[in-house]
Coordinates of C-alpha atoms and ligand atoms in Angstrom, one line a residue:
M1 CA 196.4 159.9 155.1
T2 CA 195.6 156.1 156.3
D3 CA 197.2 155.4 159.8
V4 CA 198.4 151.5 159.0
T5 CA 198.9 149.7 162.5
T6 CA 200.0 146.9 162.4
L7 CA 198.2 144.1 165.2
P8 CA 200.6 141.4 167.3
A9 CA 201.1 138.4 165.5
L10 CA 202.2 137.0 168.4
C11 CA 202.1 136.8 172.3
L12 CA 205.0 136.7 174.3
A13 CA 205.0 135.0 177.9
S14 CA 207.7 136.9 179.5
A15 CA 207.8 139.6 181.4
S16 CA 211.1 140.3 180.2
P17 CA 211.8 144.2 178.7
R18 CA 214.6 142.3 176.8
R19 CA 212.8 139.6 174.7
R20 CA 210.3 142.2 174.1
E21 CA 213.0 144.2 172.8
L22 CA 214.7 141.5 170.9
L23 CA 211.9 140.5 169.6
A24 CA 211.1 144.0 168.0
S25 CA 214.6 144.3 166.9
I26 CA 213.9 141.8 164.2
G27 CA 210.3 143.2 162.9
V28 CA 208.4 141.2 165.4
D29 CA 205.5 143.1 167.5
V30 CA 204.3 141.5 170.4
E31 CA 201.1 141.5 172.9
V32 CA 202.9 141.3 176.2
C33 CA 201.0 138.2 178.6
P34 CA 203.3 137.6 181.7
V35 CA 202.6 133.9 183.1
D36 CA 203.9 133.0 186.7
I37 CA 205.2 129.2 186.4
D38 CA 206.7 127.4 189.7
E39 CA 210.5 127.6 187.9
A40 CA 211.8 125.0 190.6
P41 CA 214.6 122.5 188.8
R42 CA 213.5 118.6 189.4
A43 CA 215.4 116.7 190.8
G44 CA 218.8 115.3 189.1
E45 CA 217.0 117.2 185.8
P46 CA 219.7 118.2 183.5
A47 CA 220.3 122.2 182.3
D48 CA 219.3 121.6 179.0
A49 CA 216.0 119.5 180.0
Y50 CA 214.9 122.3 182.7
V51 CA 215.3 125.2 180.7
S52 CA 213.0 123.5 177.6
R53 CA 210.8 122.5 180.2
L54 CA 210.6 125.8 181.6
A55 CA 210.4 127.4 178.1
R56 CA 207.5 124.7 177.3
E57 CA 205.6 125.7 180.7
K58 CA 205.9 129.5 179.9
A59 CA 204.4 129.5 176.2
H60 CA 201.8 126.6 177.1
A61 CA 200.4 129.1 180.2
G62 CA 200.3 131.4 178.0
S63 CA 198.3 129.7 175.3
R64 CA 195.4 129.9 178.1
L65 CA 195.5 134.1 178.3
S66 CA 195.5 134.6 174.1
A67 CA 194.4 133.4 170.7
L68 CA 197.7 134.0 168.7
P69 CA 201.1 131.8 169.0
V70 CA 202.4 132.2 172.0
L71 CA 206.3 132.3 172.7
G72 CA 208.1 131.3 176.0
S73 CA 211.5 131.0 176.8
D74 CA 214.0 130.2 179.6
T75 CA 217.6 131.5 180.5
A76 CA 219.8 129.5 182.9
V77 CA 224.0 129.7 183.5
V78 CA 225.4 126.5 183.9
C79 CA 229.0 126.3 186.2
D80 CA 230.3 123.2 187.2
G81 CA 227.2 121.5 186.6
E82 CA 225.2 123.8 188.8
I83 CA 222.3 126.2 187.5
L84 CA 222.4 129.7 188.0
G85 CA 218.9 131.3 188.5
K86 CA 218.5 134.8 189.4
P87 CA 219.8 135.9 192.7
H88 CA 217.6 136.0 195.9
D89 CA 220.1 139.2 197.3
Q90 CA 223.4 140.5 197.4
H91 CA 224.7 137.7 199.0
H92 CA 223.7 135.1 196.6
A93 CA 224.4 136.9 193.9
A94 CA 228.2 137.6 195.1
E95 CA 228.7 134.1 195.6
M96 CA 227.4 133.3 192.0
L97 CA 229.8 136.2 190.7
R98 CA 232.4 135.1 192.9
S99 CA 231.8 131.1 191.3
L100 CA 231.9 132.3 187.5
S101 CA 235.3 134.9 188.1
G102 CA 238.1 133.9 185.9
R103 CA 236.4 131.0 184.5
V104 CA 234.5 129.8 182.0
H105 CA 230.8 128.2 181.7
R106 CA 227.5 128.1 179.7
V107 CA 224.3 130.1 179.1
L108 CA 221.4 127.9 178.4
T109 CA 218.2 129.5 176.4
A110 CA 215.6 127.7 175.7
V111 CA 212.4 129.3 173.2
A112 CA 209.3 127.7 173.1
V113 CA 206.6 128.9 170.4
T114 CA 203.1 127.0 170.3
G115 CA 201.0 127.2 167.4
P116 CA 199.1 126.3 164.4
A117 CA 202.3 123.6 164.3
G118 CA 202.1 122.8 167.6
M119 CA 205.1 123.3 170.5
L120 CA 207.6 123.9 169.0
D121 CA 210.9 124.1 170.6
A122 CA 214.9 124.9 170.6
C123 CA 217.8 125.1 172.7
V124 CA 221.0 127.4 172.7
A125 CA 224.5 127.0 174.8
T126 CA 226.8 129.8 174.5
R127 CA 230.5 129.6 176.4
V128 CA 231.0 132.4 178.3
V129 CA 234.9 133.2 179.0
M130 CA 234.7 136.1 182.4
R131 CA 237.6 137.6 183.6
E132 CA 238.7 137.7 187.2
I133 CA 236.4 139.9 189.2
A134 CA 237.6 141.7 192.2
D135 CA 235.3 141.2 195.4
Q136 CA 235.2 145.2 195.4
E137 CA 234.0 145.5 191.5
I138 CA 231.2 142.7 192.6
A139 CA 229.9 145.0 195.7
A140 CA 230.0 148.0 193.6
Y141 CA 228.3 146.0 190.5
W142 CA 225.7 145.1 193.1
A143 CA 224.9 148.7 194.0
T144 CA 224.2 149.6 190.2
G145 CA 221.1 147.4 190.4
E146 CA 221.7 145.6 187.7
P147 CA 222.7 142.2 188.5
A148 CA 219.5 141.7 190.5
D149 CA 216.8 140.2 187.6
K150 CA 219.8 138.7 185.9
A151 CA 220.3 135.0 185.9
G152 CA 223.7 134.2 187.3
G153 CA 223.4 138.0 188.7
Y154 CA 225.4 139.8 185.4
A155 CA 223.8 141.1 182.4
I156 CA 226.6 141.0 179.3
Q157 CA 224.3 143.5 177.4
G158 CA 225.0 146.2 180.4
L159 CA 227.7 147.3 183.0
A160 CA 228.7 144.0 183.4
A161 CA 230.6 143.6 179.2
I162 CA 233.2 144.8 181.1
F163 CA 233.6 141.3 182.6
I164 CA 233.1 139.5 179.5
E165 CA 236.6 139.0 177.9
R166 CA 234.5 136.3 174.9
I167 CA 231.6 134.5 174.0
E168 CA 230.8 131.6 171.7
G169 CA 228.0 131.3 170.7
S170 CA 225.0 133.6 170.3
H171 CA 225.0 136.9 172.0
S172 CA 221.0 137.5 172.2
A173 CA 220.9 133.8 173.6
V174 CA 222.9 135.4 176.6
V175 CA 220.8 137.8 176.6
G176 CA 217.8 136.4 176.7
L177 CA 216.5 135.0 173.6
P178 CA 218.6 133.0 170.6
L179 CA 217.8 135.0 167.7
Y180 CA 218.1 133.1 164.7
E181 CA 216.8 129.9 166.2
T182 CA 213.6 132.2 167.7
A183 CA 213.1 133.3 163.7
M184 CA 213.5 129.5 162.6
L185 CA 210.6 128.9 164.8
L186 CA 208.4 131.8 164.3
S187 CA 208.4 131.1 160.9
R188 CA 207.2 127.8 160.7
Q189 CA 204.2 128.5 163.6
G190 CA 203.5 131.9 160.5
V191 CA 204.8 134.5 162.5
P192 CA 206.1 137.2 160.0
L193 CA 208.9 138.9 160.6
W194 CA 210.7 142.4 159.5
N195 CA 211.2 140.6 155.6
G196 CA 207.4 139.4 155.6
A197 CA 208.8 135.9 155.4
V198 CA 206.6 133.1 157.1
G199 CA 207.4 129.2 156.6
Ligands
TTP1 C1 223.1 136.0 181.8 C2 222.1 137.4 181.5 C3 220.9 137.0 181.6 N1 220.0 137.7 181.4 C4 218.6 138.4 182.0 C5 217.7 137.4 180.7 C6 216.4 136.6 181.5 O1 215.5 137.7 181.5 C7 217.0 136.4 183.0 C8 216.8 135.3 183.5 O2 215.5 135.0 183.9 P1 214.5 134.3 183.4 O3 213.4 133.4 184.3 O4 214.9 133.1 182.1 O5 213.4 135.4 182.4 P2 212.5 136.8 183.3 O6 212.1 135.9 185.0 O7 213.3 137.5 183.1 O8 211.4 136.8 182.1 P3 210.3 135.7 182.4 O9 210.0 134.4 183.3 O10 208.7 136.5 182.4 O11 210.5 135.1 180.4 O12 217.9 137.0 182.8 C9 220.3 139.0 180.7 O13 219.3 140.2 180.4 N2 221.7 139.1 180.6 C10 222.7 138.3 181.1 O14 224.0 138.2 180.8

């Protein structure tokens, strides 16, 4: 029997297991090339410009490591015009969740893909309605270990699902990669999806 092994057609410039799993879910296997860039926002930089810039910088850094088309992405939570990234520690995580408790916020995820068509990117905003969360729940949630590497200090796909009343927008974008927009960009770069479609 012939062993039919498909080679990856995309390099993922990310250490996020969520992004790899989301791409696998639409039939895209990747070569993983994590990159290290400065993620500090610039003074006065709007949140959508910030996440788009980081997604492009991650893709650009990855393109130095791979000859394949490269995907970079960035997710941030935005509340009252403030950009919330990943928590530095328990105190920071608790502060972020208290600021989101019982309120509506936006999650912005940008995706950028470099390839034969040049650098293409898209940015997706999702509205998230969170119920009130008691201080004891915030402490118990930190102890699970889930919030530590998540923007805004929560994971909608995990234990924090019980805090999320509803969303308007893209669930996959909140988890780390907007799959509809990503598929569009990959097709334009000639990267095949599960159905073999290329742009
Ligand atoms: C709001 C939210 C964020 N997240 C995650 C998505 C991102 O992985 C992370 C935000 O951090 P990012 O800096 O976007 O990504 P990352 O550091 O995990 O990976 P890399 O920079 O190497 O690509 O938060 C969830 O998994 N669930 C959620 O509900």
